[in-house]
mmCIF file of C-alpha atoms and ligand atoms in Angstrom:
data_model
loop_
_atom_site.group_PDB
_atom_site.id
_atom_site.type_symbol
_atom_site.label_atom_id
_atom_site.label_comp_id
_atom_site.label_asym_id
_atom_site.label_seq_id
_atom_site.Cartn_x
_atom_site.Cartn_y
_atom_site.Cartn_z
ATOM 1 C CA MET A 22 0.062 -0.124 0.006
ATOM 2 C CA LYS A 23 1.300 3.393 -0.571
ATOM 3 C CA LEU A 24 0.055 6.949 0.185
ATOM 4 C CA TYR A 25 1.163 9.690 -2.495
ATOM 5 C CA VAL A 26 1.704 13.293 0.340
ATOM 6 C CA CYS A 27 2.559 16.322 -0.594
ATOM 7 C CA TRP A 28 5.842 17.863 0.833
ATOM 8 C CA GLY A 29 4.796 15.591 4.088
ATOM 9 C CA THR A 30 2.470 14.820 6.393
ATOM 10 C CA PHE A 31 3.342 17.386 8.969
ATOM 11 C CA GLN A 32 0.707 19.543 11.211
ATOM 12 C CA VAL A 33 -0.024 22.818 9.147
ATOM 13 C CA PRO A 34 0.373 25.873 11.612
ATOM 14 C CA ALA A 35 -2.682 27.981 11.791
ATOM 15 C CA VAL A 36 -4.561 25.189 9.774
ATOM 16 C CA ARG A 37 -7.023 23.116 11.273
ATOM 17 C CA SER A 38 -6.403 19.855 8.871
ATOM 18 C CA HIS A 39 -3.385 18.718 6.737
ATOM 19 C CA PRO A 40 -5.464 16.566 4.154
ATOM 20 C CA CYS A 41 -1.973 14.374 3.933
ATOM 21 C CA ARG A 42 -1.507 14.040 7.659
ATOM 22 C CA ASP A 43 -5.465 12.640 8.023
ATOM 23 C CA ALA A 44 -5.274 10.511 5.532
ATOM 24 C CA LEU A 45 -2.308 8.608 6.827
ATOM 25 C CA HIS A 46 -3.682 9.391 10.625
ATOM 26 C CA ALA A 47 -6.919 7.501 9.332
ATOM 27 C CA LEU A 48 -4.657 4.760 7.667
ATOM 28 C CA GLN A 49 -2.906 4.231 11.172
ATOM 29 C CA ALA A 50 -5.852 4.248 12.936
ATOM 30 C CA ALA A 51 -7.051 1.238 10.511
ATOM 31 C CA GLY A 52 -4.327 -0.776 11.490
ATOM 32 C CA TYR A 53 -2.101 0.124 8.395
ATOM 33 C CA GLU A 54 0.957 1.641 7.876
ATOM 34 C CA PRO A 55 1.371 2.562 4.011
ATOM 35 C CA GLU A 56 4.739 3.484 2.073
ATOM 36 C CA VAL A 57 4.712 7.284 2.358
ATOM 37 C CA VAL A 58 5.601 8.537 -1.119
ATOM 38 C CA ARG A 59 6.515 12.214 -1.179
ATOM 39 C CA THR A 60 5.804 13.627 -4.414
ATOM 40 C CA TYR A 61 6.810 17.690 -3.726
ATOM 41 C CA GLY A 62 5.966 20.026 -6.487
ATOM 42 C CA PHE A 63 2.308 21.274 -6.793
ATOM 43 C CA GLY A 64 -0.526 20.201 -7.902
ATOM 44 C CA ALA A 65 -1.449 22.745 -9.731
ATOM 45 C CA LEU A 66 1.899 23.270 -11.903
ATOM 46 C CA PRO A 67 1.969 21.745 -15.012
ATOM 47 C CA ASP A 68 3.279 17.773 -15.548
ATOM 48 C CA ALA A 69 6.868 19.121 -16.325
ATOM 49 C CA LEU A 70 7.584 20.728 -13.239
ATOM 50 C CA ASN A 71 5.796 17.758 -11.573
ATOM 51 C CA PRO A 72 7.939 14.938 -12.295
ATOM 52 C CA LEU A 73 7.815 13.214 -8.884
ATOM 53 C CA ARG A 74 4.236 13.292 -9.402
ATOM 54 C CA ARG A 75 3.924 11.400 -12.922
ATOM 55 C CA GLU A 76 2.576 8.174 -10.981
ATOM 56 C CA VAL A 77 -0.111 10.397 -9.318
ATOM 57 C CA LYS A 78 -1.453 11.446 -12.677
ATOM 58 C CA ARG A 79 -1.298 8.241 -14.130
ATOM 59 C CA LEU A 80 -3.152 6.697 -11.786
ATOM 60 C CA THR A 81 -5.445 9.627 -11.085
ATOM 61 C CA GLY A 82 -5.790 11.358 -14.320
ATOM 62 C CA GLN A 83 -4.784 14.634 -11.941
ATOM 63 C CA SER A 84 -1.469 15.617 -10.208
ATOM 64 C CA TRP A 85 -3.735 16.980 -6.610
ATOM 65 C CA VAL A 86 -2.504 14.462 -3.298
ATOM 66 C CA PRO A 87 -3.047 12.527 -0.900
ATOM 67 C CA VAL A 88 -3.731 9.400 -3.260
ATOM 68 C CA LEU A 89 -4.063 5.726 -1.903
ATOM 69 C CA LEU A 90 -2.944 3.072 -3.706
ATOM 70 C CA THR A 91 -4.056 -0.310 -2.117
ATOM 71 C CA ASP A 92 -2.745 -3.651 -2.247
ATOM 72 C CA ASP A 93 -5.068 -4.406 -5.188
ATOM 73 C CA GLY A 94 -4.047 -1.639 -7.432
ATOM 74 C CA THR A 95 -6.813 0.808 -6.475
ATOM 75 C CA ALA A 96 -6.557 4.291 -6.513
ATOM 76 C CA ILE A 97 -8.171 6.757 -4.093
ATOM 77 C CA ARG A 98 -8.269 10.437 -4.344
ATOM 78 C CA GLU A 99 -9.723 12.633 -1.491
ATOM 79 C CA SER A 100 -8.329 12.674 2.299
ATOM 80 C CA LYS A 101 -12.273 12.068 2.778
ATOM 81 C CA LYS A 102 -12.562 8.945 0.297
ATOM 82 C CA ILE A 103 -9.205 7.480 2.180
ATOM 83 C CA ALA A 104 -10.679 7.759 5.498
ATOM 84 C CA ALA A 105 -13.719 6.271 4.916
ATOM 85 C CA TRP A 106 -12.281 3.288 2.660
ATOM 86 C CA ALA A 107 -9.907 2.936 5.508
ATOM 87 C CA ALA A 108 -13.066 2.506 8.027
ATOM 88 C CA ALA A 109 -14.487 0.118 5.763
ATOM 89 C CA HIS A 110 -11.397 -1.849 5.253
ATOM 90 C CA PRO A 111 -9.870 -2.432 9.034
ATOM 91 C CA ALA A 112 -6.089 -4.118 8.229
ATOM 92 C CA ALA A 113 -7.386 -6.656 11.088
ATOM 93 C CA SER A 114 -10.221 -7.652 8.827
ATOM 94 C CA SER A 115 -7.835 -8.406 5.581
ATOM 95 C CA GLY A 116 -5.954 -10.684 7.833
ATOM 96 C CA ARG A 117 -2.739 -8.424 7.357
ATOM 97 C CA VAL A 118 -2.773 -7.844 10.946
ATOM 98 C CA GLY A 119 -0.509 -10.566 12.900
ATOM 99 C CA ALA A 120 -0.758 -12.768 10.209
ATOM 100 C CA ALA A 121 2.974 -13.642 10.569
ATOM 101 C CA ASP A 122 2.876 -14.131 14.142
HETATM 102 N N1 GSH B 209 -10.070 17.902 -1.041
HETATM 103 C C1 GSH B 209 -8.653 17.630 -0.945
HETATM 104 C C2 GSH B 209 -7.601 18.450 -0.518
HETATM 105 C C3 GSH B 209 -6.364 18.166 -1.010
HETATM 106 C C4 GSH B 209 -5.104 19.063 -0.790
HETATM 107 O O1 GSH B 209 -5.341 20.129 -0.937
HETATM 108 N N2 GSH B 209 -3.960 18.367 -1.112
HETATM 109 C C5 GSH B 209 -2.943 19.239 -0.595
HETATM 110 C C6 GSH B 209 -1.526 18.680 0.236
HETATM 111 S S1 GSH B 209 -2.369 17.975 1.866
HETATM 112 C C7 GSH B 209 -2.527 20.159 -2.257
HETATM 113 O O2 GSH B 209 -2.849 19.047 -2.775
HETATM 114 N N3 GSH B 209 -2.016 20.964 -2.192
HETATM 115 C C8 GSH B 209 -0.874 21.275 -3.450
HETATM 116 C C9 GSH B 209 -0.187 20.455 -3.634
HETATM 117 O O3 GSH B 209 0.919 19.955 -2.561
HETATM 118 O O4 GSH B 209 0.102 20.171 -4.956
HETATM 119 C C10 GSH B 209 -8.192 16.086 -0.020
HETATM 120 O O5 GSH B 209 -9.490 16.425 1.062
HETATM 121 O O6 GSH B 209 -7.690 15.311 -0.247
#
């Protein structure tokens, strides 16, 4: 599982929420530790100036993040949709948590 984010998952000062951070926290709350892929750049820039967002664009047809790529290859954008997916698919119910124990 990969979570494509902007420059990180830090708290943005004076802003109530940071979508990339919110998406990561929702996944962690559901028992996942996704590979976090920093894409830097900026969603509104032309593709040539967003080289690290090429995969985001290929997966979703647009360059804004966060974007979740699930283990079955489904791409989900919008932090609220990622959070909804996480809540509906907790890791424990997928058999991944503790599967190797
Ligand atoms: N409604 C979107 C907003 C996404 C959003 O604003 N993402 C920020 C990064 S956290 C963004 O793309 N900023 C510009 C950029 O990095 O391209 C969501 O909740 O996912």
